[in-house]
Each structure stands twice: as C-alpha cells, then as structure tokens.
XYZ file of C-alpha atoms in Angstrom:
277
model
C -0.384 0.649 0.315
C 2.879 2.087 0.289
C 3.563 6.203 2.390
C 2.370 8.850 3.327
C 3.570 11.390 5.238
C 0.505 13.460 6.707
C 1.122 16.686 7.055
C -0.224 19.524 9.110
C -0.504 22.737 7.371
C 2.476 24.770 8.832
C 4.326 22.866 5.957
C 4.861 24.805 3.647
C 4.464 22.528 0.382
C 6.348 23.235 -3.093
C 4.804 23.976 -6.165
C 6.423 19.940 -6.437
C 5.282 18.788 -3.375
C 1.277 19.940 -3.695
C 1.203 17.165 -6.713
C 2.904 14.337 -5.400
C 0.245 12.133 -3.763
C 1.987 10.605 -0.926
C 2.479 14.412 0.995
C -1.322 15.127 2.511
C -2.192 18.627 4.573
C -3.832 17.860 7.885
C -5.335 22.423 8.252
C -5.693 23.859 11.319
C -8.052 26.846 12.153
C -7.501 30.722 13.277
C -9.516 33.284 14.386
C -8.135 36.737 13.091
C -10.169 39.006 15.176
C -13.705 37.256 14.832
C -12.202 36.482 10.739
C -11.607 32.385 10.342
C -9.926 31.344 8.394
C -9.076 26.929 7.487
C -6.021 26.487 6.614
C -6.243 24.616 3.770
C -5.168 24.664 -0.377
C -7.845 26.774 -0.582
C -6.348 30.247 1.509
C -6.376 33.893 1.066
C -3.143 34.430 2.753
C -3.544 38.438 1.792
C -6.644 38.266 3.537
C -5.587 36.931 6.681
C -2.741 39.098 7.049
C -5.549 42.691 6.172
C -7.008 40.530 9.468
C -4.853 39.779 11.503
C -3.184 43.971 10.940
C -6.616 45.199 11.408
C -6.891 42.478 14.795
C -5.930 44.741 18.695
C -6.698 41.137 20.123
C -4.148 38.591 18.043
C -4.938 36.323 15.997
C -5.851 32.288 18.135
C -5.307 29.145 16.365
C -6.841 26.024 17.040
C -4.973 22.499 16.094
C -6.109 19.856 14.334
C -8.699 16.634 15.651
C -6.968 13.408 16.119
C -9.910 12.111 13.625
C -8.421 14.540 11.497
C -4.804 12.954 11.817
C -6.519 9.657 12.200
C -9.316 9.687 9.302
C -5.908 8.781 6.895
C -3.925 6.124 8.512
C -5.350 2.733 6.346
C -4.925 4.764 3.025
C -0.884 3.101 3.526
C 1.304 0.905 5.136
C 3.799 3.336 6.329
C 2.163 6.445 8.178
C 4.689 9.810 8.924
C 3.952 11.822 10.007
C 5.252 15.743 10.592
C 4.017 18.853 13.121
C 5.522 21.916 13.473
C 7.179 22.156 17.482
C 5.226 20.458 20.406
C 6.424 23.915 22.226
C 4.868 26.247 19.733
C 1.293 24.428 18.744
C -0.511 21.511 19.763
C -0.852 19.846 16.722
C 2.099 17.275 17.505
C -0.252 15.977 21.122
C -2.831 15.921 18.323
C -0.316 13.332 16.192
C -0.532 11.105 19.881
C -3.185 11.159 20.495
C -4.248 9.512 16.805
C -1.750 7.428 16.815
C -3.302 6.284 20.149
C -6.667 5.250 19.696
C -5.357 3.900 16.027
C -3.507 0.846 18.146
C -6.192 1.196 20.715
C -8.245 0.384 17.626
C -6.416 -2.041 17.374
C -4.803 -0.580 13.841
C -1.701 -1.962 12.420
C -0.158 0.246 10.146
C 3.778 1.915 10.232
C 2.632 5.289 12.731
C 5.536 7.773 13.640
C 5.257 11.201 14.823
C 8.394 13.604 14.311
C 8.160 17.016 15.649
C 10.333 18.919 13.524
C 10.914 21.404 16.578
C 10.571 23.840 13.979
C 8.407 24.809 11.844
C 7.610 26.509 7.631
C 10.999 25.514 6.155
C 11.711 23.034 9.154
C 8.970 21.182 8.574
C 9.150 21.060 4.320
C 13.079 20.202 5.084
C 11.325 16.585 6.761
C 8.233 15.930 5.020
C 11.131 15.703 1.578
C 13.678 13.516 3.662
C 10.970 11.415 4.963
C 10.206 11.381 0.955
C 13.264 10.777 -0.062
C 14.072 7.776 2.138
C 11.058 6.225 1.077
C 10.858 6.134 -2.451
C 14.871 4.473 -2.225
C 12.424 1.158 -0.395
C 14.346 1.543 2.951
C 12.146 -0.122 5.504
C 9.785 1.841 7.831
C 12.063 1.616 10.930
C 15.497 2.923 8.637
C 13.125 5.939 7.629
C 12.470 6.923 11.299
C 15.188 7.129 12.672
C 17.833 8.598 9.545
C 14.753 11.646 9.831
C 15.049 12.419 13.622
C 18.627 12.391 13.363
C 17.977 15.015 10.643
C 16.240 16.402 12.886
C 18.281 16.780 15.855
C 21.113 18.143 13.155
C 18.647 20.230 11.351
C 18.501 24.485 11.572
C 15.804 27.193 11.627
C 16.388 30.954 11.126
C 13.502 33.438 10.871
C 14.088 37.718 9.774
C 10.589 39.174 10.780
C 9.903 42.618 9.243
C 6.858 42.874 11.486
C 7.028 41.696 15.159
C 3.985 42.631 15.835
C 2.019 38.776 15.730
C 4.340 37.974 17.905
C 4.213 39.999 20.411
C 0.165 40.549 19.981
C 0.495 36.355 21.105
C 2.800 36.838 24.096
C 5.477 35.070 21.961
C 8.055 37.783 22.406
C 9.378 38.607 25.763
C 8.402 42.049 27.364
C 11.793 43.032 27.088
C 12.734 42.206 23.402
C 8.740 43.276 22.840
C 9.930 47.393 24.350
C 13.060 46.920 21.995
C 11.599 46.103 19.131
C 9.119 48.080 19.025
C 10.345 51.726 20.988
C 13.679 50.580 18.216
C 12.349 49.509 15.057
C 14.959 46.229 15.576
C 15.004 43.132 13.624
C 15.986 40.428 15.160
C 17.376 37.435 13.504
C 15.939 34.335 15.574
C 16.456 30.606 15.554
C 14.459 27.866 17.003
C 16.205 25.458 19.412
C 16.975 22.441 20.152
C 13.265 21.248 22.036
C 11.406 23.933 19.205
C 11.108 27.007 21.537
C 12.447 30.801 20.075
C 15.511 32.282 20.918
C 17.373 35.370 19.547
C 21.307 34.742 17.696
C 21.382 38.522 16.513
C 19.759 42.008 14.922
C 19.708 44.730 12.767
C 18.455 48.676 12.839
C 17.835 47.136 9.344
C 15.765 43.768 8.022
C 18.705 43.712 5.273
C 20.819 43.371 7.780
C 19.377 40.348 9.381
C 19.298 38.937 6.993
C 22.884 39.653 5.731
C 24.056 38.759 9.765
C 21.550 35.670 9.000
C 23.659 34.124 5.866
C 26.289 34.816 7.329
C 25.773 32.431 10.473
C 24.457 29.690 7.983
C 27.768 30.634 6.590
C 29.783 29.922 9.718
C 28.644 26.538 9.956
C 30.622 23.268 7.984
C 27.634 21.296 8.952
C 25.515 22.766 5.525
C 27.682 22.760 2.921
C 26.022 20.332 0.329
C 22.761 20.196 2.685
C 19.637 21.479 0.857
C 18.024 24.960 1.916
C 14.698 25.656 2.084
C 13.125 28.959 2.163
C 9.230 29.898 3.135
C 8.472 33.478 2.820
C 5.483 35.773 3.240
C 4.283 37.662 1.003
C 8.084 38.846 -0.215
C 8.953 36.750 -3.210
C 11.698 38.965 -4.241
C 13.355 39.507 -0.867
C 13.525 35.917 -0.430
C 15.506 35.945 -3.719
C 17.269 38.540 -2.744
C 17.903 35.726 0.200
C 18.733 33.035 -2.083
C 21.163 35.092 -4.434
C 23.143 35.469 -0.895
C 22.895 31.797 -0.175
C 24.808 31.134 -3.423
C 27.135 33.552 -2.355
C 27.832 33.325 1.138
C 27.059 29.074 0.917
C 28.000 26.120 -0.064
C 24.600 24.697 -0.121
C 23.182 22.241 -2.630
C 19.963 22.391 -3.348
C 17.601 25.949 -2.270
C 14.149 25.456 -2.747
C 11.557 28.441 -2.350
C 8.280 29.250 -1.035
C 5.232 30.717 0.206
C 3.720 30.678 3.717
C 0.311 29.634 4.086
C -1.603 30.054 6.303
C 0.024 29.118 10.144
C 3.560 30.614 8.583
C 1.925 33.887 7.783
C 0.028 34.187 11.089
C 4.163 33.408 12.636
C 6.320 34.919 10.102
C 3.588 38.197 9.108
C 3.745 40.213 6.681
C 7.217 40.745 5.170
C 9.120 37.281 6.876
C 11.568 35.379 5.967
C 12.745 31.201 7.501
C 15.130 29.242 5.839
C 16.092 25.880 7.247
C 18.809 23.619 6.636
C-alpha cells in the first residue's frame, strides 16, 4: 500500500509537493479578530494578513483534531506525520493522541509522529527527507531513525519584518517587545533544540538582519551540500535576494523557495523570511 506523509498545515508545501499524492495537508484553523480561516489549499493569505493587522487582540489558532489525522491511517502501510514544534502548538499532541487511539482500536499500519521542533521551512525539510528515503524503499524503522537524526542536526533561522503578531500572541518577552517596538530593531531568531524561539542577533534594517542570518549559516561547516529551504510571507523578491546571498556566501546544494500558507503567515507576518537547512 506504499506510504503517506501527513503534514500539518504549517508545512509550506512547494509546488512540487502539492502535486505528489504521498503528501497530505492536515489543516489548522485561524481566528483573526473574529474572522475564521481554514488553513487548507483555498486559504487567502492576503485576506488573512489584513485581518491580522486589523485585530487588536491577536490571532488564535486551533490544532487539528485527532480524527483528522486518523482518517488517513489506513490509506497506506507506512504513515509518517510531520508537525510543527510541540512547544508552539497542540498539533503534535493531537497527532500523538490519534496514534494512541488507532492502536487501541487495533490499527496495524506503521505510524510515526515527528516533532519537527521547527515550523514552515523546517517542516518542509522533514517532509522531503521522508520522501527521499521512502522512495528508496527503505524499511519504515530505517526511515524513522534517519529522519529523527536529520531533525537533530537541522537549523531553522528567521527574520521578521513585523513582530506585531508575535507580540500580540505572547511569543516575545516583555524586553524584546519593548526594544523592538520602540527602536524598530529587526531580530534574527532561531529555533532551539527543543523547538522554542531564541534570539541570535539583530539589525536596524531587515537587510542587515538577513545578512547576519546568511553569515551565521555560512559559518556552520555542516551546511555544505545540504538543501536550503526558504519560506517567505508575501515577499518573493526578498526570498530571491536571500537565495542570491546564500549562493554567494554559502555552499548549499539545492535551494528551494516556497510561500507561507496560513499558520506560517500567522507566525512570520507580512515580509517574514524563514530558512531551514
């Protein structure tokens, strides 16, 4: 029966992923100032950005139900699930609950949940790594072990044009919120090994912060030959500038650019850039 890769909708599918039957999106939902969005293929991210900007109270997200995951478990022999960081969303827990219920009901197919400890571009990396290994016909256990090791080594960095939504939703400390708001500083941030957000550096402009991001990546010997995924929120031209910087200063192999869907748009906000390698 083959395999399926179930990805919560914070995984920003590339156009190539969208047409492969093995990849399945499990949508989260978003409430932006009373306007509800389902983060599926039909989501209007520009309308979401407008609703987020108009909302004074922040944007709320709701993870998928366990049933939304479970309905796909009997569609393939091997089921791999990629969720955004368990420290940022309940999506990972919902997927784990789905597996538990499936086992209690006698389900026999192989199912594994990967905590990406990342989001957006990092989840794309996880999903593509699963696909590469599964396409080789490797045993389920081997794919799981290799992808878990890959996630241990993966780096996720991001620079945001507008931190307002992170502030509204309590993702910034009070000090970070005060400093960035009053001085308009642009932060270079990263995912910790646990999947939380930490500050790596800062710039007075987005360009300065992006240059620091690429310099940080270039300084890591482990990046050589690895794939780079760049996710952008409504700023394709900026993503292409980041790609050019990466090609000039780094030794990445393949470089992919993809646009944020709904949940990643909530986190990145207009003009945000997320990279993973």
